mmCIF file of C-alpha atoms and ligand atoms in Angstrom:
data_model
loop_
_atom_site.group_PDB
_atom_site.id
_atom_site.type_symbol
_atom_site.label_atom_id
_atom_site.label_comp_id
_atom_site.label_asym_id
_atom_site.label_seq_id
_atom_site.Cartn_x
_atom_site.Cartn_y
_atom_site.Cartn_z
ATOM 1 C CA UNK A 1 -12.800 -19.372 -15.949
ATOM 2 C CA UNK A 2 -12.330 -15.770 -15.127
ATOM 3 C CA UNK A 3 -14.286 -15.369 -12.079
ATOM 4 C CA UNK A 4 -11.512 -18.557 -11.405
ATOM 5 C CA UNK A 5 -8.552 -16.564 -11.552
ATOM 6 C CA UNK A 6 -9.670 -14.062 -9.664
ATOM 7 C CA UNK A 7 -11.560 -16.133 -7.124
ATOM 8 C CA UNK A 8 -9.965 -15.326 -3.494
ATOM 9 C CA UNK A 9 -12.015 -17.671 -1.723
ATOM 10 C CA UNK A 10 -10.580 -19.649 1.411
ATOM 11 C CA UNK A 11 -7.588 -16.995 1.652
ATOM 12 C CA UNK A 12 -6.313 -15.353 3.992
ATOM 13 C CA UNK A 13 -5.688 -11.340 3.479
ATOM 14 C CA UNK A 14 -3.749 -9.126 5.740
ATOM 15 C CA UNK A 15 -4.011 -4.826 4.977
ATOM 16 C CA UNK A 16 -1.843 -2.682 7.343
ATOM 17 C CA UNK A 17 -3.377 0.535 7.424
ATOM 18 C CA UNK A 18 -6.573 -0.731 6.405
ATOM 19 C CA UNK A 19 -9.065 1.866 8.591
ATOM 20 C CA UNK A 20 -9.772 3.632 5.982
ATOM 21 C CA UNK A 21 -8.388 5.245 2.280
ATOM 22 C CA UNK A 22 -6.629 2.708 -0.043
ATOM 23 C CA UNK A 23 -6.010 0.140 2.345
ATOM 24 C CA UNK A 24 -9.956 0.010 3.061
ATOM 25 C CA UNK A 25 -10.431 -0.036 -0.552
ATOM 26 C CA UNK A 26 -8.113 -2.688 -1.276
ATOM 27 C CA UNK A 27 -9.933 -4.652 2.114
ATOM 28 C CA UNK A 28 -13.137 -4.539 0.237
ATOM 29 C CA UNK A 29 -12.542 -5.836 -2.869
ATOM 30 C CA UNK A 30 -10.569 -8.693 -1.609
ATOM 31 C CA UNK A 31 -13.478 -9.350 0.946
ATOM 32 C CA UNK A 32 -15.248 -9.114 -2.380
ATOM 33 C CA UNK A 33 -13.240 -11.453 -3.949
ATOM 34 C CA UNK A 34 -13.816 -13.941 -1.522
ATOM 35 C CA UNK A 35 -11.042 -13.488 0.831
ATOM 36 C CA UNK A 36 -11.107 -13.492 4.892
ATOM 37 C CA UNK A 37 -10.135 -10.161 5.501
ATOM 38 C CA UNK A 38 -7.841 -8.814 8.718
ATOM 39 C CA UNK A 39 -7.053 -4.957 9.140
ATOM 40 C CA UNK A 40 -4.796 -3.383 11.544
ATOM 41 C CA UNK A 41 -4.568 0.151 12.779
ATOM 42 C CA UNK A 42 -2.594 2.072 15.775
ATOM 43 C CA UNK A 43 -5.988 3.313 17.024
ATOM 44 C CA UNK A 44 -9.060 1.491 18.450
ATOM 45 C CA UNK A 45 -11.280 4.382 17.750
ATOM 46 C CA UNK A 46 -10.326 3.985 13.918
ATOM 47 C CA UNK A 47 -10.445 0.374 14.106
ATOM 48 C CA UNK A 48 -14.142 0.671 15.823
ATOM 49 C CA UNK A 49 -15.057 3.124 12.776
ATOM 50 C CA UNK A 50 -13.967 0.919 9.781
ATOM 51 C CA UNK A 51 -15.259 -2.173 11.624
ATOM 52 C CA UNK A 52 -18.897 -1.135 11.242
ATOM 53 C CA UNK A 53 -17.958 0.676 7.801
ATOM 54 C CA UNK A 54 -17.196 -2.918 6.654
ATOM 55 C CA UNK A 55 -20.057 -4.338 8.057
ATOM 56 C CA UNK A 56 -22.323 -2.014 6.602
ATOM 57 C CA UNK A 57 -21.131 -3.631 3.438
ATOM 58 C CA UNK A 58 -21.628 -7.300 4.435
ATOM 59 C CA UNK A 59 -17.506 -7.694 5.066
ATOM 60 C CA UNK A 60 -16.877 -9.530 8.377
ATOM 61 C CA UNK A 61 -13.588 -8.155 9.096
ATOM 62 C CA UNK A 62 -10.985 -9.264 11.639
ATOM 63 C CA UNK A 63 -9.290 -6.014 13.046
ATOM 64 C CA UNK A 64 -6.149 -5.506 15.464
ATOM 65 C CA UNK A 65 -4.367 -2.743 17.193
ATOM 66 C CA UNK A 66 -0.413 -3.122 16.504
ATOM 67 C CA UNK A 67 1.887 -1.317 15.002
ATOM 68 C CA UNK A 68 4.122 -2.155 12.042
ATOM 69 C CA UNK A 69 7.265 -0.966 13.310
ATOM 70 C CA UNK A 70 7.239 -2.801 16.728
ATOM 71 C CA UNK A 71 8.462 -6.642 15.997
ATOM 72 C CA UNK A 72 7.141 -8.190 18.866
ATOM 73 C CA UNK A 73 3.408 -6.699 17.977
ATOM 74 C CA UNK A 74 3.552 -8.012 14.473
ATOM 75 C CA UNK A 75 4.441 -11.560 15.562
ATOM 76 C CA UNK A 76 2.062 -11.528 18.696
ATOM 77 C CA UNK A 77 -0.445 -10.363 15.735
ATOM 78 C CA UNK A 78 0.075 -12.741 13.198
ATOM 79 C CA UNK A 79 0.541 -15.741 15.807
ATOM 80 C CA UNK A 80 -3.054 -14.735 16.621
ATOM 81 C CA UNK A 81 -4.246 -14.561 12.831
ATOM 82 C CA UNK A 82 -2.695 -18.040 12.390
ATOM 83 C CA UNK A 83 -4.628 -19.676 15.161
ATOM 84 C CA UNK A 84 -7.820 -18.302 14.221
ATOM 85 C CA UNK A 85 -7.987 -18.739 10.674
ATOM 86 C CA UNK A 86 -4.700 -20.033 9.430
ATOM 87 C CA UNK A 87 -1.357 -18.578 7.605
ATOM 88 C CA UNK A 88 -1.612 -15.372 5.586
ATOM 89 C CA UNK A 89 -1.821 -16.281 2.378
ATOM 90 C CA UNK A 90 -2.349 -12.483 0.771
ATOM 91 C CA UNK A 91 0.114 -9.835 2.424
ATOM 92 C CA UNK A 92 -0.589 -6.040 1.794
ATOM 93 C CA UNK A 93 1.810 -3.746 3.054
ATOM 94 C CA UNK A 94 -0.222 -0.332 2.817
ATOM 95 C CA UNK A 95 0.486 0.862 6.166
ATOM 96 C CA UNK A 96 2.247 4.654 5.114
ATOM 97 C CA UNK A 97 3.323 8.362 6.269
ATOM 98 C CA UNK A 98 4.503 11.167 4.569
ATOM 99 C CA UNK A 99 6.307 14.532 6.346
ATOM 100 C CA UNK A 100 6.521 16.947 3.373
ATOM 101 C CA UNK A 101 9.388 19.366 5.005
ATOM 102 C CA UNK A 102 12.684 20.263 2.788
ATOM 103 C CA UNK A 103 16.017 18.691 3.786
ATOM 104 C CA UNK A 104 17.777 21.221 6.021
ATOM 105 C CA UNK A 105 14.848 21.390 7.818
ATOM 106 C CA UNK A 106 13.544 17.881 8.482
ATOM 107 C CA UNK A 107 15.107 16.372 11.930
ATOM 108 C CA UNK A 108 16.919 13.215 11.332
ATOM 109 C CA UNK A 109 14.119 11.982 14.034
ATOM 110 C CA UNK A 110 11.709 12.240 11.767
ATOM 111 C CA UNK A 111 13.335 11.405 8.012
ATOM 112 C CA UNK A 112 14.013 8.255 10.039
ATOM 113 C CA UNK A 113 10.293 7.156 11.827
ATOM 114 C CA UNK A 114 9.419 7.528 8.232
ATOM 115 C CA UNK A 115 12.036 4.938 6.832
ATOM 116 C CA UNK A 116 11.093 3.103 9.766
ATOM 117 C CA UNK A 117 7.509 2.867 8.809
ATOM 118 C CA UNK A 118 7.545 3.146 5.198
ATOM 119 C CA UNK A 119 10.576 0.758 4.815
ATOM 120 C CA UNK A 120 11.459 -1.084 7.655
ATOM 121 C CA UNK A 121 7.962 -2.455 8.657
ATOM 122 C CA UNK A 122 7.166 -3.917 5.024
ATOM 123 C CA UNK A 123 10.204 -5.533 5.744
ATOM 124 C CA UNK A 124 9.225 -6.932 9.432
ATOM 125 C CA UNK A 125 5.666 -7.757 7.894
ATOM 126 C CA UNK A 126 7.280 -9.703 5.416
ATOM 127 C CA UNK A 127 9.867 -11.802 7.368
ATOM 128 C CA UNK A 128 6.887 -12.894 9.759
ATOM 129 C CA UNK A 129 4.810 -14.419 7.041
ATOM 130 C CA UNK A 130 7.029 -15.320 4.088
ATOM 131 C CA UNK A 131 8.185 -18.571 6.131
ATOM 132 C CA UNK A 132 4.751 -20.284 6.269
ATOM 133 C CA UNK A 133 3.946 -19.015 2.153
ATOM 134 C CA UNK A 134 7.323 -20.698 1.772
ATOM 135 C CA UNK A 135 6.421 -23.969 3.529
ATOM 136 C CA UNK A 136 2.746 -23.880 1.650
ATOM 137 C CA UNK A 137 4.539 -23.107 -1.800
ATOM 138 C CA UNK A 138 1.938 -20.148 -2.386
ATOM 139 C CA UNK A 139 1.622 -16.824 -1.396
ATOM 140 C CA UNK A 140 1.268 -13.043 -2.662
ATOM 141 C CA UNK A 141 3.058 -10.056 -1.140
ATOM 142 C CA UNK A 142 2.173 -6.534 -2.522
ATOM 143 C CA UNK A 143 4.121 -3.464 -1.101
ATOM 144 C CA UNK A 144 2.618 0.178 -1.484
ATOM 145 C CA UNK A 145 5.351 1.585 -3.666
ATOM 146 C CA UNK A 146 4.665 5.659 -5.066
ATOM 147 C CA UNK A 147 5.658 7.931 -7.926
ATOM 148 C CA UNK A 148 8.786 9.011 -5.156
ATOM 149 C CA UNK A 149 10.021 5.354 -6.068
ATOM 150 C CA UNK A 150 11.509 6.507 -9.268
ATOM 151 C CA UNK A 151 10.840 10.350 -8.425
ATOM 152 C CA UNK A 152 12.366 13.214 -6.273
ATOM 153 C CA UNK A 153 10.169 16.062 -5.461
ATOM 154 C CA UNK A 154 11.088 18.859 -3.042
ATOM 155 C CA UNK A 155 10.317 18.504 0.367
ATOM 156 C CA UNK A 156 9.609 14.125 0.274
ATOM 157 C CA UNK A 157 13.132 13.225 0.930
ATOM 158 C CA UNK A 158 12.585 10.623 3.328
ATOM 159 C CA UNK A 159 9.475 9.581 2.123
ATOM 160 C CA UNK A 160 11.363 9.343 -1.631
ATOM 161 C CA UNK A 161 14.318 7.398 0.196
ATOM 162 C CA UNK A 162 11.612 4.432 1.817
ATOM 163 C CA UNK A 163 9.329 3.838 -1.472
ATOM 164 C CA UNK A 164 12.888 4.182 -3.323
ATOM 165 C CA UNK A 165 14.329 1.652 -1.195
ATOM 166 C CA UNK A 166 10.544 -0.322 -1.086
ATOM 167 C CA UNK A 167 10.809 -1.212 -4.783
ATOM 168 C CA UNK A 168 14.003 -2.345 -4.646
ATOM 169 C CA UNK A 169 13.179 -4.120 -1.722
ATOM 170 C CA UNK A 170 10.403 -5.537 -3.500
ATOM 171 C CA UNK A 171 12.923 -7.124 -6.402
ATOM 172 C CA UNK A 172 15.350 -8.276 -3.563
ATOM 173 C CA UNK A 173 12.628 -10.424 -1.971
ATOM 174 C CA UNK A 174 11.672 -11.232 -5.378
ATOM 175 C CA UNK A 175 14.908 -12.698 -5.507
ATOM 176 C CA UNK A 176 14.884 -14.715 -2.836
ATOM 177 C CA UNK A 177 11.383 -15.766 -2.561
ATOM 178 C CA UNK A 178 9.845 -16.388 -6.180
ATOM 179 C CA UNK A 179 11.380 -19.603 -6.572
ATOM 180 C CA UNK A 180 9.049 -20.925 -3.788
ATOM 181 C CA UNK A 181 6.115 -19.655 -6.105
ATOM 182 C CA UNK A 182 5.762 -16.516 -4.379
ATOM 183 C CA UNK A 183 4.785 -13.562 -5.953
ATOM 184 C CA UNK A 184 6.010 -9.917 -4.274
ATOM 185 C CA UNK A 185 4.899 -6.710 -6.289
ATOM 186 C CA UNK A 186 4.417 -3.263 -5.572
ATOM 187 C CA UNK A 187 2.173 -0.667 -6.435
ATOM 188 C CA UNK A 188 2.801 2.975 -7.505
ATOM 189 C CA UNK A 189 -0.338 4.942 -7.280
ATOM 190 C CA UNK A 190 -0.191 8.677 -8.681
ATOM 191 C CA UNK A 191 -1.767 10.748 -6.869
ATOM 192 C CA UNK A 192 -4.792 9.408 -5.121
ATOM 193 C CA UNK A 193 -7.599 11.450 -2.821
ATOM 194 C CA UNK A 194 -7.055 10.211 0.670
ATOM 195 C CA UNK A 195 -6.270 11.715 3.947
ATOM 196 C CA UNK A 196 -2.568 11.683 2.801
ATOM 197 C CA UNK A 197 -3.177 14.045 0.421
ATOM 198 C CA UNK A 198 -6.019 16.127 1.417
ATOM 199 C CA UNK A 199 -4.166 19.225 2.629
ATOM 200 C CA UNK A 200 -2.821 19.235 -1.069
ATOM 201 C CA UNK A 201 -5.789 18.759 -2.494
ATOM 202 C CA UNK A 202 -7.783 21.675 -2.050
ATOM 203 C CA UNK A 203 -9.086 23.611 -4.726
ATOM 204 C CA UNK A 204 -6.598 26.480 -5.330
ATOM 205 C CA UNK A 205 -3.721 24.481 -3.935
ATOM 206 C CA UNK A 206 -0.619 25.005 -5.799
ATOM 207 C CA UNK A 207 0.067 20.848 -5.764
ATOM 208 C CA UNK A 208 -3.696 20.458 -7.159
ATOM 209 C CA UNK A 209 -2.973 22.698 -10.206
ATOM 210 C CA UNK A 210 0.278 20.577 -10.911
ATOM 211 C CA UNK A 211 -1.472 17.044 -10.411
ATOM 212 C CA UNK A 212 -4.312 18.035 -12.942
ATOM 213 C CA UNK A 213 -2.163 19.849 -15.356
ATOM 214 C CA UNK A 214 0.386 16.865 -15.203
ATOM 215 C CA UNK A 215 -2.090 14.161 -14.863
ATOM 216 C CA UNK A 216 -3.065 12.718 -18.400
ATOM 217 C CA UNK A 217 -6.558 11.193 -16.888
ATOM 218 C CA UNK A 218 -6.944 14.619 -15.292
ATOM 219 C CA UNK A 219 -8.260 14.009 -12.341
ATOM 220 C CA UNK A 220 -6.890 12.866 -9.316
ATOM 221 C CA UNK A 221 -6.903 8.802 -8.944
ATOM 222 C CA UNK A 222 -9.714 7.205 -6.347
ATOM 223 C CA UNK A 223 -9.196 4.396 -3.736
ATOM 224 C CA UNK A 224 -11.170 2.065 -5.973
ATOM 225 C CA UNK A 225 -8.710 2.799 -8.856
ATOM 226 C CA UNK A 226 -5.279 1.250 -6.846
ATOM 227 C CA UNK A 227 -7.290 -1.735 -5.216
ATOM 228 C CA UNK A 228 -8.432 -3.200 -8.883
ATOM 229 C CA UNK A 229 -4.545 -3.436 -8.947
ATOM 230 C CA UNK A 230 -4.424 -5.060 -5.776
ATOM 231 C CA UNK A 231 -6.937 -7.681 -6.411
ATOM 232 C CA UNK A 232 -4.744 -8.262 -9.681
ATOM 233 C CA UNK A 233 -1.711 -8.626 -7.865
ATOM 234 C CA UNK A 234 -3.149 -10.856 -5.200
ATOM 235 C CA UNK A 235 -4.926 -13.369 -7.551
ATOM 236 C CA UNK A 236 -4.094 -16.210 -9.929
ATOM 237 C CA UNK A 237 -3.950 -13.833 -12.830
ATOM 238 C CA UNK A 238 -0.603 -12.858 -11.989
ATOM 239 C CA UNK A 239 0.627 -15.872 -10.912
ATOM 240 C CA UNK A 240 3.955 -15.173 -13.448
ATOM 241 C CA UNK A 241 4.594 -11.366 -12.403
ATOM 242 C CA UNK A 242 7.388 -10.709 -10.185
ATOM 243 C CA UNK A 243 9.234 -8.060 -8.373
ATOM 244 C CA UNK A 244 7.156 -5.947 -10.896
ATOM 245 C CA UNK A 245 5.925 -2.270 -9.595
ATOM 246 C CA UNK A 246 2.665 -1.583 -11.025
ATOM 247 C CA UNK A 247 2.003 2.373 -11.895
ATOM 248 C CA UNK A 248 -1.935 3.223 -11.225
ATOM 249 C CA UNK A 249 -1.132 6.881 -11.734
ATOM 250 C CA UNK A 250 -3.543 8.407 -14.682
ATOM 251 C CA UNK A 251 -0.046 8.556 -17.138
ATOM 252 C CA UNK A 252 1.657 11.046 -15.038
ATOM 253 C CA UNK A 253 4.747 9.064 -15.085
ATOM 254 C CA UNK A 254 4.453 9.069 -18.819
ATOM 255 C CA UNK A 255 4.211 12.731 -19.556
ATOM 256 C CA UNK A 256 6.841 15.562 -19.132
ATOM 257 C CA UNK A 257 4.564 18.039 -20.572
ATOM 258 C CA UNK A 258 1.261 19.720 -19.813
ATOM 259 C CA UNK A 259 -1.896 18.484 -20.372
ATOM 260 C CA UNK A 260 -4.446 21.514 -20.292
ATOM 261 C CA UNK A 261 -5.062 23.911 -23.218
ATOM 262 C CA UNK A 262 -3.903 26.595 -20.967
ATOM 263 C CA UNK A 263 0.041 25.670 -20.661
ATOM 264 C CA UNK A 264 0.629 23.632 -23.604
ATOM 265 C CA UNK A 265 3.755 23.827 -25.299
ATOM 266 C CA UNK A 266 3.735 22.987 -28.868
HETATM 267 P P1 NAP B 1 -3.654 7.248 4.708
HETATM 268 O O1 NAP B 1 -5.070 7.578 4.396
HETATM 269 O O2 NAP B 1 -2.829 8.211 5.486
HETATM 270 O O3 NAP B 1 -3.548 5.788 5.363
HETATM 271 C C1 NAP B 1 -2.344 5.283 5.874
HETATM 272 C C2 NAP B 1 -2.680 4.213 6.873
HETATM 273 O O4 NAP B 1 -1.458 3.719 7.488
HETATM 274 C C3 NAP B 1 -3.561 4.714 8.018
HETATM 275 O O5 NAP B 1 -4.531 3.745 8.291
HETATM 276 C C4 NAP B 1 -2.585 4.835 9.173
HETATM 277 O O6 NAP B 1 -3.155 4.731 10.439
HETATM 278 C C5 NAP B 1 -1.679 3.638 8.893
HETATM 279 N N1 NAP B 1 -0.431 3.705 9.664
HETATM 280 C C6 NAP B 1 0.455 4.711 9.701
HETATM 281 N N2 NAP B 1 1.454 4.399 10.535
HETATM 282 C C7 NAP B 1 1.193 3.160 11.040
HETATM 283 C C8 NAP B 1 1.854 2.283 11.944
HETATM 284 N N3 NAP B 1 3.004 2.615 12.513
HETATM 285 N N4 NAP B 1 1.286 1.076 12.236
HETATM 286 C C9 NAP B 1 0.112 0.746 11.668
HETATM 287 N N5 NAP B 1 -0.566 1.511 10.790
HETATM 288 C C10 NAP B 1 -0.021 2.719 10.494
HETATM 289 O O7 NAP B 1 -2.858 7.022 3.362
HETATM 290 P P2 NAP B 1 -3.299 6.463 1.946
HETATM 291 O O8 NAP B 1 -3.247 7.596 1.020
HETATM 292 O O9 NAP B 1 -4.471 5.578 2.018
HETATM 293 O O10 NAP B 1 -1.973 5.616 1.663
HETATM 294 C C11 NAP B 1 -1.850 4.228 1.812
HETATM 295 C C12 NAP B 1 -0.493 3.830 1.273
HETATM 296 O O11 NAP B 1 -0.378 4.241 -0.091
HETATM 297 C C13 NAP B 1 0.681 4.487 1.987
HETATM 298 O O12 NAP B 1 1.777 3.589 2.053
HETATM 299 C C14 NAP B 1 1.034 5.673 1.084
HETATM 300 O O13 NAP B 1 2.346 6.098 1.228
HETATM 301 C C15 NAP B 1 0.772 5.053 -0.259
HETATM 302 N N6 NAP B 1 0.539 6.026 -1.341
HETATM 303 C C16 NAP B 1 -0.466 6.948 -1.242
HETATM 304 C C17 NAP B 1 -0.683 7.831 -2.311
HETATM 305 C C18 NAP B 1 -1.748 8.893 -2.318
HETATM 306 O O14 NAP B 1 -1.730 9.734 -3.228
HETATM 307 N N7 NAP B 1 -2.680 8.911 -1.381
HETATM 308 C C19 NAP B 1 0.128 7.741 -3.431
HETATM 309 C C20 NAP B 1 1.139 6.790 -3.465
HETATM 310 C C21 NAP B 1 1.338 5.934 -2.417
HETATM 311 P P3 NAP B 1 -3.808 6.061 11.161
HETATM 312 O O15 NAP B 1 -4.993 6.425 10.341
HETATM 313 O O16 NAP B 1 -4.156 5.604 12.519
HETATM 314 O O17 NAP B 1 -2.742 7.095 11.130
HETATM 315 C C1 GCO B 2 3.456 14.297 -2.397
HETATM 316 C C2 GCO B 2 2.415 13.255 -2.354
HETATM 317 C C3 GCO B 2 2.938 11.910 -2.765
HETATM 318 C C4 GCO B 2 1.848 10.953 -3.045
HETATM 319 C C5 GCO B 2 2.220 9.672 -3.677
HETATM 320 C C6 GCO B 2 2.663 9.822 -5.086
HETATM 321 O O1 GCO B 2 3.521 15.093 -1.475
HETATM 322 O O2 GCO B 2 4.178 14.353 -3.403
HETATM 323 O O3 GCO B 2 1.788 13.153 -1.135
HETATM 324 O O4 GCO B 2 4.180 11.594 -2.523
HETATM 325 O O5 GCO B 2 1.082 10.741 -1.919
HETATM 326 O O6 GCO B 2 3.050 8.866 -2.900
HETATM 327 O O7 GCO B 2 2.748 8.593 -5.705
#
């Protein structure tokens, strides 16, 4: 009964962004799960990489070059999922960038490639599949939300402004779509140890002081920890969640304090 409702078997699972970091982590355990898994990337040498990665690990992965932002890619790409294997049944909009510069600084060029990437291209992904999940009556849709949906932090306007808008987003298609039993959710992970964050990360890094003195877990989150989420989201088992966000952050949204000995404040 429970390996039932989380059974992915005879699905189909698209993961932009899924070369490598959480989108490769959230691949795997829907591979794992059962699920035919398809990856795409902006580079072949990255798609090359993670191909025999997933191999390595038994996954037989189906991997294209497009690029979310570019409409006529995405529907070339799915056209060619859907003749291959079928509809998407499981879409995973991970595909993500961050430009950490403060507002009179940032060129509108860039605040808006990130709203185009981070916003807009969950929204093209989206459009492309959610008529055939419509049509079948079934289908999940999970888009990588953050922390900057319900935070501000200096220097992540536009990044702030497109997971902001993303959850919202999320509820709107929730809206619209759930009534065809679709299920769109998003994702908030804290702050996870990828490439996004590695030039924070370092040991000695001002940000890596504040995520483990904020953090109630203390320790910065893993790959592994936001794709148990995803396989969650993307099964049976939450067949009756909707236009939720789901926080995979340690507790850092839940604390306003300090957590080590050194700074608290009683
Ligand atoms: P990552 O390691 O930088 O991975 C992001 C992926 O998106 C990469 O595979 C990247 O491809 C791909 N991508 C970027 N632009 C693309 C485009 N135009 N078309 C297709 N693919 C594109 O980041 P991550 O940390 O795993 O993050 C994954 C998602 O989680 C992102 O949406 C991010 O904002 C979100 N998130 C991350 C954290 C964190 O702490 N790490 C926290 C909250 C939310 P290339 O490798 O070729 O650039
Ligand atoms: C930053 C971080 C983030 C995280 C994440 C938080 O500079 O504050 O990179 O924004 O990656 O999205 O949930």
């Amino acid at each position: 009964m429970i390996n039932e409702l989380f059974n992915l078997n005879g699905k189909i699972a698209l993961i932009t962004g899924g070369t490598h970091g959480i989108g490769m982590a959230i691949a795997k355990v829907l591979a794992k799960a059962g699920a035919k898994i398809v990856v795409n990337d902006i580079s072949d040498e990255k798609l090359a990489q993670c191909k025999e990665e997933y191999n390595k690990e038994g996954i037989d992965v189906f991997t294209q070059n497009f690029d979310v932002t570019n409409e006529i890619q995405v529907d070339k790409a799915i056209s060619e999922i859907e003749e291959k294997f079928g509809a998407v049944d499981i879409l995973v909009n991970n595909a993500g960038i961050i430009k950490r510069i403060p507002i009179l600084d940032m060129p509108i060029s860039d605040f808006k490639q990130v709203i185009e990437i981070d916003l807009v291209a969950p929204l093209i992904m989206a459009k492309r599949v959610a008529p055939k999940m419509i049509e079948k009556r079934a289908g999940k849709i999970i888009n990588m939300c953050s922390m900057m949906s319900v935070y501000g932090r200096n220097s992540v306007s536009a990044y702030a402004s497109a997971k902001g808008g993303l959850k919202l987003l999320t509820a709107n298609m929730t809206c619209e779509w759930a009534k065809y039993n679709l299920q769109i959710n998003g994702i908030g992970p804290g702050y996870i140890a990828t490439s996004q964050t590695a030039a924070i990360r370092e040991n000695g890094h001002p940000f890596n002081k504040l995520v483990m003195t904020r953090t109630p877990a203390a320790r910065w989150g893993q790959p592994e920890d936001v794709a148990n989420a995803a396989l969650f989201l993307a099964s049976k088992a939450s067949d009756f969640v909707n236009g939720h966000v789901l926080f995979v952050d340690g507790g850092i949204l839940a604390n306003f304090g300090y957590v080590d000995g050194e700074n608290d404040i009683i």
